[in-house]
């Protein structure tokens, strides 16, 4: 699946969840199923600033593609991260940098996008883009 | 009086959030506003808008009148002996900054000790840290015990063992929600030659405050937590002390006579009100404190007591829930952590059910860390909340915890 196709599939999944509680229940489920990252990756350097919950985002680069692992102490945040990883994992830096991340607002999490929101979705997206940018410069 | 009579005055309380009736439990951060306060803000902005204390024209005198009536409402509400003792500021933080600047810059000396409590809002810590830095003035903290009560024996020991010249403590901690024994704290401070400042940001909402009976040297609070417009605050101080304190800001009408060489200051309280004050906002103290007085009605007080008892006992029934601040003197401010559930997750889920609570550090990081947490959920009530809302909140909390487990 391309990045765009993956985005569409996420949007479709959420479109059947009309009630807010259902959406959050699904995010919690996703959060619980997000593979744990190595304790050694939970470093100060990987900690995303600006979140009420603690979020660690670790990245690696191979064959021209970016790979992410992440964790958080808050489960809903983990659920959101797992969506981001699903869409952006294994993409080229260019694909990531070209993405407008609009699927987040399409699935109704736009409120979480405001820069002042404590849960720091904006900080996560910024960090994903920064990693992509750094790898694109290395190429 | 029935609480529903009070609720009618607050239009926001009829709102829905995500299709569910709003339950506003973040009152310790800011209260909702009654229609009368917004009417005053409109009147001030659209009808009687002119800069105060300066011009001789009618609009200016109307605006000045509204502003000074706001001051008088504050004076009467806390029973200060004169309007001279009521400095209008932008909030509790501004009031404490004026005091920290004045004390550390002028009244305190090398070797003096400032005594705060372990349960301070950052606004009653950082200004003292900033102003004491590099001056040889030390800051010490009165310990808080496991139930959130101030350790009064340690307080006395600190007063006796070090050169404490100033004590500044909260009337009610914004995290622990325990009413501190401020009368005793103030008289002990005075017995040991120290000034007493009370941070009343939470206390003014829930407790009767009579500054003459308390005999505190200063009492500070914000308007927006007692129904007034945002950006309003109060610094009450005994006039003899306000006269001694230097102003923090200069400019505007805070002067007596200005020459190229220097200036004299305006009489109290204008000495501390540099620049154009928030006259529209401060005018709303009149209707806001009228509302606060209404909330002192016996029926409303009974309602608050019922809610407080209900929530304290129900919260403690939840397995794995730790409530910060329990027992004697509990005010309706409930900060808690639940094992296995993150505070942010709980707050997000409650929001989706229409319940607005705070999560995080409540601008009081040291005390939350002291209790061993990286964040808490805080449900804080106002007199306009109801027992039914508390019951709904408990059902929602149980549901959220079930989802997160």
XYZ file of C-alpha atoms in Angstrom:
544
model
C 0.000 0.000 0.000
C 1.195 3.493 -0.720
C 1.211 6.124 2.001
C -1.945 7.662 0.570
C -3.694 4.287 0.405
C -2.747 3.554 4.015
C -4.130 6.933 5.036
C -7.403 6.133 3.229
C -7.658 2.796 4.978
C -7.264 4.469 8.399
C -9.883 7.064 7.512
C -12.253 4.309 6.407
C -11.801 2.364 9.624
C -12.638 5.423 11.681
C -15.600 6.406 9.528
C -17.672 3.524 10.909
C -16.987 4.663 14.485
C -19.569 7.386 14.856
C -19.558 7.783 18.607
C -16.635 9.508 20.235
C -16.340 6.833 22.868
C -16.049 4.184 20.140
C -13.242 6.134 18.485
C -11.368 6.381 21.742
C -12.051 2.742 22.575
C -10.431 1.867 19.240
C -7.457 4.151 19.950
C -7.012 2.433 23.315
C -7.082 -0.958 21.576
C -4.455 0.233 19.111
C -2.399 1.623 21.962
C -2.441 -1.703 23.745
C -1.294 -3.528 20.631
C 1.575 -1.174 19.799
C 4.761 -3.236 20.147
C 6.834 -2.080 23.076
C 10.158 -0.528 22.269
C 13.420 -1.542 23.836
C 13.989 0.095 27.203
C 17.333 1.250 25.806
C 15.484 3.381 23.229
C 13.635 5.269 25.948
C 16.368 7.845 26.141
C 16.181 11.510 26.965
C 17.146 12.203 23.337
C 14.165 10.221 22.044
C 11.724 11.869 24.428
C 9.391 14.267 22.643
C 9.129 17.604 24.382
C 5.817 19.339 24.847
C 3.660 16.372 25.781
C 1.746 15.912 29.010
C 2.369 12.208 28.657
C 5.870 10.949 27.997
C 6.430 9.893 24.393
C 9.558 8.250 23.042
C 10.062 8.102 19.289
C 13.010 6.204 17.886
C 13.883 6.042 14.195
C 16.238 4.150 11.922
C 17.092 4.372 8.248
C 17.782 1.494 5.847
C 17.447 0.958 2.093
C 16.358 4.555 1.713
C 13.392 4.100 4.067
C 12.611 5.425 7.531
C 11.480 3.081 10.321
C 9.954 4.123 13.614
C 9.411 2.553 17.011
C 7.665 4.437 19.785
C 6.158 4.215 23.226
C 4.235 6.349 25.675
C 3.070 6.055 29.253
C -0.436 7.141 28.159
C -2.469 4.612 26.241
C -4.493 6.971 24.018
C -1.294 8.708 22.976
C 0.107 5.271 22.161
C -2.939 4.604 20.002
C -2.379 7.803 18.047
C 1.304 6.962 17.650
C 0.463 3.516 16.349
C -1.635 5.161 13.609
C 1.242 7.460 12.716
C 3.656 4.544 12.575
C 1.262 2.498 10.470
C 1.094 5.283 7.885
C 4.692 6.541 7.961
C 6.743 3.436 8.704
C 8.924 2.167 5.847
C 8.395 5.277 3.711
C 11.063 7.315 1.973
C 11.973 10.649 3.549
C 10.422 12.389 0.541
C 7.082 10.609 0.974
C 6.975 11.655 4.622
C 7.997 15.229 3.906
C 5.355 15.483 1.161
C 2.558 14.260 3.436
C 0.223 16.886 4.868
C -0.898 14.655 7.764
C -4.477 15.623 6.951
C -5.838 12.154 7.693
C -5.525 13.020 11.385
C -8.201 15.680 11.094
C -10.268 13.474 8.796
C -10.577 10.828 11.492
C -11.762 13.470 13.912
C -8.640 13.971 15.951
C -8.185 17.495 14.686
C -8.798 18.933 18.148
C -5.622 17.161 19.173
C -3.706 19.005 16.479
C -3.869 22.417 18.074
C -0.363 23.392 19.112
C -1.514 24.152 22.628
C -3.017 20.730 23.205
C -1.142 19.087 25.992
C -0.964 15.668 24.379
C 1.520 16.900 21.862
C 0.352 15.280 18.626
C 1.861 18.275 16.893
C 5.203 17.599 18.559
C 5.056 13.977 17.404
C 4.386 14.958 13.806
C 7.119 17.550 13.942
C 9.550 14.926 15.236
C 8.602 12.454 12.466
C 9.222 15.156 9.874
C 12.497 16.157 11.479
C 13.767 12.580 11.319
C 12.693 12.368 7.667
C 14.423 15.641 6.896
C 17.633 14.549 8.613
C 17.694 11.268 6.641
C 16.940 13.038 3.367
C 19.960 15.272 3.914
C 22.148 12.229 4.582
C 21.233 10.604 1.289
C -31.603 28.814 48.201
C -31.580 26.032 45.638
C -28.446 25.543 43.554
C -30.516 25.608 40.372
C -31.326 29.267 41.040
C -27.591 30.004 40.918
C -27.037 27.813 37.857
C -29.540 29.876 35.872
C -27.127 32.811 36.060
C -24.367 30.898 34.209
C -25.312 30.346 30.549
C -22.337 28.047 29.889
C -23.735 25.476 32.302
C -26.521 24.604 29.877
C -24.058 23.691 27.118
C -23.501 20.264 25.710
C -20.079 18.727 25.042
C -19.971 15.875 22.523
C -23.728 15.615 22.836
C -23.701 15.284 26.600
C -24.566 17.912 29.208
C -21.484 19.835 30.286
C -20.143 18.976 33.730
C -17.572 21.663 34.446
C -15.157 20.422 37.101
C -12.159 22.635 36.334
C -13.196 25.512 38.556
C -9.891 25.719 40.405
C -8.380 26.863 37.094
C -11.125 29.306 36.210
C -14.809 29.608 37.059
C -17.630 30.080 34.598
C -19.010 33.593 34.315
C -22.490 34.795 35.202
C -24.453 36.917 32.770
C -24.226 39.914 35.141
C -20.432 39.956 34.782
C -20.644 39.935 31.000
C -23.293 42.689 31.139
C -20.864 44.830 33.107
C -18.047 44.122 30.671
C -20.341 45.179 27.815
C -21.477 48.306 29.612
C -17.910 49.252 30.366
C -16.687 48.535 26.840
C -19.576 49.846 24.764
C -21.071 52.601 26.877
C -18.704 54.001 29.476
C -15.342 53.461 27.835
C -12.645 56.049 28.573
C -9.357 56.023 30.378
C -9.800 56.302 34.126
C -8.462 58.704 36.756
C -7.261 61.232 34.174
C -9.700 63.226 32.169
C -12.330 65.643 33.429
C -14.954 64.515 30.929
C -18.097 62.537 31.644
C -17.107 59.236 30.039
C -13.893 59.135 32.029
C -15.708 59.806 35.262
C -18.240 57.062 34.485
C -15.432 54.595 33.748
C -13.565 55.664 36.895
C -16.735 55.239 38.887
C -17.268 51.663 37.634
C -13.627 50.822 38.367
C -13.734 52.292 41.869
C -17.022 50.521 42.577
C -15.200 47.316 41.687
C -12.545 48.182 44.259
C -15.200 48.963 46.852
C -16.883 45.600 46.156
C -13.563 43.882 46.893
C -13.000 45.946 50.039
C -16.398 45.072 51.380
C -16.158 41.378 50.393
C -12.966 40.824 52.405
C -13.795 43.484 55.000
C -10.676 45.615 54.520
C -10.768 48.832 56.509
C -10.236 51.086 53.500
C -10.082 51.125 49.707
C -6.466 52.300 50.042
C -5.612 48.758 50.996
C -7.039 47.223 47.818
C -4.583 47.230 44.909
C -6.181 45.972 41.708
C -3.823 43.825 39.645
C -3.993 41.384 36.746
C -4.189 38.331 39.009
C -2.684 36.396 41.895
C 0.604 35.971 40.047
C 0.954 39.714 39.502
C 0.060 40.419 43.135
C 2.736 38.045 44.424
C 5.301 39.467 42.013
C 4.667 42.937 43.427
C 5.199 41.585 46.942
C 8.297 39.531 46.080
C 9.883 42.493 44.320
C 9.036 44.866 47.131
C 10.109 42.622 49.999
C 13.298 41.237 48.485
C 14.309 44.603 47.063
C 13.641 46.659 50.120
C 12.170 45.240 53.339
C 14.198 42.033 53.631
C 17.927 41.849 54.236
C 20.846 39.525 53.834
C 20.366 36.476 56.081
C 16.563 36.720 56.233
C 14.436 33.647 55.557
C 11.233 33.409 53.524
C 8.975 30.544 54.559
C 6.661 28.927 52.006
C 4.847 25.589 52.197
C 5.660 22.408 50.309
C 2.296 22.688 48.567
C 2.678 25.921 46.641
C 1.365 26.854 43.228
C 4.384 27.904 41.147
C 3.086 31.479 41.386
C 3.902 31.536 45.091
C 7.362 30.072 44.534
C 8.974 31.393 41.381
C 8.568 35.129 42.166
C 10.303 34.564 45.519
C 13.044 32.500 43.888
C 13.622 35.173 41.249
C 13.669 38.075 43.670
C 15.678 36.363 46.408
C 18.368 35.144 44.031
C 21.785 36.625 44.716
C 20.557 38.581 47.747
C 21.466 36.206 50.574
C 17.775 35.658 51.312
C 16.952 31.971 51.848
C 13.682 30.176 51.058
C 12.520 27.314 53.281
C 9.434 25.137 53.111
C 6.930 24.043 55.747
C 6.453 20.278 55.271
C 3.112 18.767 54.306
C 2.190 15.383 55.797
C 0.836 12.330 53.991
C -2.760 13.536 54.240
C -1.912 16.936 52.770
C -1.984 18.882 56.024
C 0.707 21.360 56.975
C 2.984 20.078 59.712
C 2.401 22.826 62.262
C 5.044 21.549 64.667
C 7.665 21.844 61.961
C 6.331 25.297 61.170
C 6.912 26.453 64.729
C 10.364 24.861 64.766
C 11.266 26.666 61.548
C 10.038 29.968 62.999
C 12.106 29.418 66.136
C 15.250 28.073 64.540
C 15.815 30.434 61.649
C 15.536 34.100 60.937
C 12.104 33.948 59.279
C 10.935 37.424 58.285
C 8.124 36.465 55.936
C 5.639 33.596 55.643
C 3.634 33.114 52.445
C 1.252 30.148 52.259
C -1.911 29.204 50.397
C -5.302 29.459 52.077
C -6.197 26.265 50.164
C -3.650 24.394 48.045
C -4.774 24.085 44.422
C -3.658 20.443 44.444
C -4.401 19.144 47.938
C -7.626 21.046 48.545
C -7.071 21.298 52.286
C -8.040 24.511 54.083
C -4.917 25.548 55.966
C -5.265 26.932 59.519
C -4.328 30.413 58.366
C -5.425 32.268 61.530
C -2.946 30.218 63.523
C -0.283 30.505 60.822
C -0.643 34.289 60.754
C -0.550 34.772 64.521
C 2.459 32.465 64.888
C 4.252 34.408 62.151
C 3.551 37.681 63.921
C 4.682 36.292 67.300
C 8.022 35.550 65.664
C 8.345 38.916 63.975
C 7.465 37.718 60.462
C 5.028 39.168 57.938
C 2.182 36.903 56.778
C 0.982 36.667 53.195
C -1.957 34.450 52.207
C -2.335 33.191 48.645
C -6.114 33.160 48.457
C -6.522 32.082 44.823
C -8.567 29.047 45.920
C -9.534 30.216 49.397
C -11.544 33.210 48.235
C -13.925 30.859 46.380
C -14.762 28.550 49.258
C -13.979 30.339 52.536
C -15.167 33.492 54.274
C -12.333 35.980 54.303
C -12.222 38.833 56.803
C -8.757 40.351 56.545
C -9.180 42.407 59.710
C -10.133 39.410 61.799
C -7.415 37.268 60.194
C -4.928 40.088 60.754
C -2.930 38.915 57.711
C -0.523 41.475 56.291
C -1.435 40.623 52.705
C -4.137 38.526 51.041
C -4.019 38.003 47.271
C -6.380 36.408 44.781
C -7.528 36.355 41.154
C -10.836 37.610 39.823
C -11.372 34.904 37.216
C -11.737 32.153 39.787
C -14.557 34.046 41.545
C -16.643 34.758 38.441
C -15.009 38.094 37.469
C -13.415 38.866 34.101
C -10.040 37.349 33.289
C -6.965 39.488 33.823
C -8.188 40.831 37.151
C -6.706 40.334 40.575
C -6.364 41.733 44.045
C -3.508 42.588 46.340
C -4.868 43.415 49.767
C -2.234 44.848 52.104
C -2.239 46.712 55.390
C -1.841 50.341 54.420
C 1.221 50.894 56.635
C 3.010 48.058 54.804
C 1.841 49.055 51.329
C 3.210 52.526 52.078
C 6.627 51.053 52.816
C 6.783 48.735 49.793
C 8.322 50.132 46.603
C 6.237 49.714 43.430
C 7.165 47.042 40.893
C 6.204 48.987 37.783
C 6.494 52.652 37.040
C 4.560 54.849 34.647
C 1.107 56.266 34.107
C -0.877 57.628 37.010
C 1.172 56.022 39.767
C 3.127 59.226 40.303
C 2.914 62.307 42.479
C 5.286 64.821 40.929
C 7.776 63.939 38.237
C 10.873 65.981 37.424
C 13.872 65.176 35.238
C 15.630 64.141 38.421
C 13.065 61.854 39.984
C 9.520 61.210 41.054
C 7.260 60.946 44.039
C 4.503 58.374 44.094
C 0.745 58.678 44.016
C -1.052 57.838 47.256
C -2.244 54.294 47.919
C -3.395 52.236 46.178
C -2.591 53.952 42.868
C 1.136 53.755 43.547
C 0.937 50.089 42.519
C -1.390 50.534 39.538
C 1.026 51.721 36.851
C -0.120 52.164 33.270
C -3.738 51.932 32.203
C -5.278 49.331 34.499
C -7.729 46.686 33.271
C -10.598 49.003 34.155
C -13.225 47.145 32.143
C -12.256 43.856 33.780
C -12.008 45.247 37.302
C -15.461 46.796 37.016
C -16.799 43.247 36.968
C -15.720 42.729 40.568
C -19.049 44.309 41.576
C -21.374 41.745 39.941
C -18.869 38.896 40.429
C -18.576 39.348 44.169
C -22.328 39.816 44.411
C -22.514 36.310 42.924
C -19.836 35.090 45.342
C -21.910 36.475 48.236
C -24.990 34.717 46.890
C -22.949 31.496 46.898
C -22.397 31.960 50.656
C -26.106 31.247 51.129
C -26.780 28.437 53.574
C -28.478 26.179 51.034
C -25.602 26.578 48.602
C -23.029 25.887 51.311
C -24.911 22.728 52.256
C -24.769 21.684 48.611
C -20.972 22.190 48.520
C -20.555 20.219 51.736
C -22.676 17.364 50.397
C -20.710 17.231 47.139
C -17.396 17.296 49.000
C -18.350 14.480 51.358
C -19.815 12.433 48.534
C -16.783 12.723 46.268
C -14.217 12.117 48.990
C -15.924 8.906 50.094
C -16.762 7.654 46.575
C -13.315 8.316 45.128
C -11.651 6.442 47.970
C -13.779 3.387 47.153
C -12.100 2.978 43.761
C -9.369 0.339 43.969
C -5.922 1.713 43.162
C -7.029 5.342 43.393
C -4.854 7.649 45.485
C -6.400 10.913 46.597
C -4.012 13.740 47.468
C -5.282 15.620 50.487
C -7.840 13.875 52.694
C -9.600 14.430 55.992
C -10.131 17.538 58.059
C -10.749 20.791 56.212
C -11.292 19.192 52.797
C -12.376 21.715 50.161
C -14.022 20.506 46.930
C -10.703 20.104 45.088
C -9.874 16.466 44.333
C -6.520 15.550 42.836
C -5.953 11.865 42.324
C -3.840 9.270 40.572
C -5.027 5.795 39.614
C -2.675 2.842 39.338
C -2.420 1.602 35.770
C -4.254 4.544 34.214
C -2.541 7.674 32.926
C -4.003 10.992 34.070
C -4.109 12.319 30.525
C -6.059 9.284 29.279
C -8.591 9.665 32.082
C -9.088 13.376 31.342
C -9.440 12.765 27.580
C -12.103 10.107 28.096
C -13.998 12.187 30.658
C -14.064 15.058 28.164
C -15.719 12.802 25.599
C -18.436 12.168 28.184
C -18.882 15.905 28.798
C -16.868 16.110 32.017
C -14.135 18.766 32.051
C -11.283 18.089 34.470
C -7.611 19.035 34.556
C -4.745 16.607 34.193
C -1.044 17.095 34.652
C 0.967 19.005 37.202
C -1.487 21.832 38.089
C 1.373 24.387 38.112
C 2.515 22.748 41.336
C 5.149 20.254 40.246
C 7.085 19.932 43.537
C 4.139 18.808 45.651
C 2.891 16.316 43.043
C 6.395 14.869 42.777
C 6.633 14.783 46.566
C 3.633 12.447 46.622
C 5.385 10.284 44.026
C 3.429 11.122 40.878
C 4.308 12.589 37.480
C 0.798 13.974 37.111
C -2.697 13.746 38.525
C -6.318 14.244 37.516
C -8.023 17.126 39.284
C -11.757 17.571 39.668
C -12.476 20.946 41.259
C -15.971 22.141 42.079
C -17.730 25.466 42.283
C -20.803 26.255 44.356
C -22.923 25.970 41.185
C -22.123 22.278 40.697
C -24.596 19.640 41.834
C -24.601 16.273 43.572
C -26.132 14.810 40.408
C -23.134 16.038 38.422
C -20.863 14.388 41.003
C -22.763 11.123 40.608
C -22.478 11.347 36.816
C -18.766 12.130 37.131
C -18.234 9.022 39.256
C -20.050 6.832 36.716
C -17.946 8.312 33.896
C -14.742 7.839 35.870
C -15.550 4.185 36.519
C -16.315 3.725 32.833
C -13.058 5.442 31.773
C -11.031 3.300 34.153
C -12.716 0.159 32.845
C -11.812 1.173 29.285
C -8.212 1.839 30.261
C -7.676 -1.311 32.290
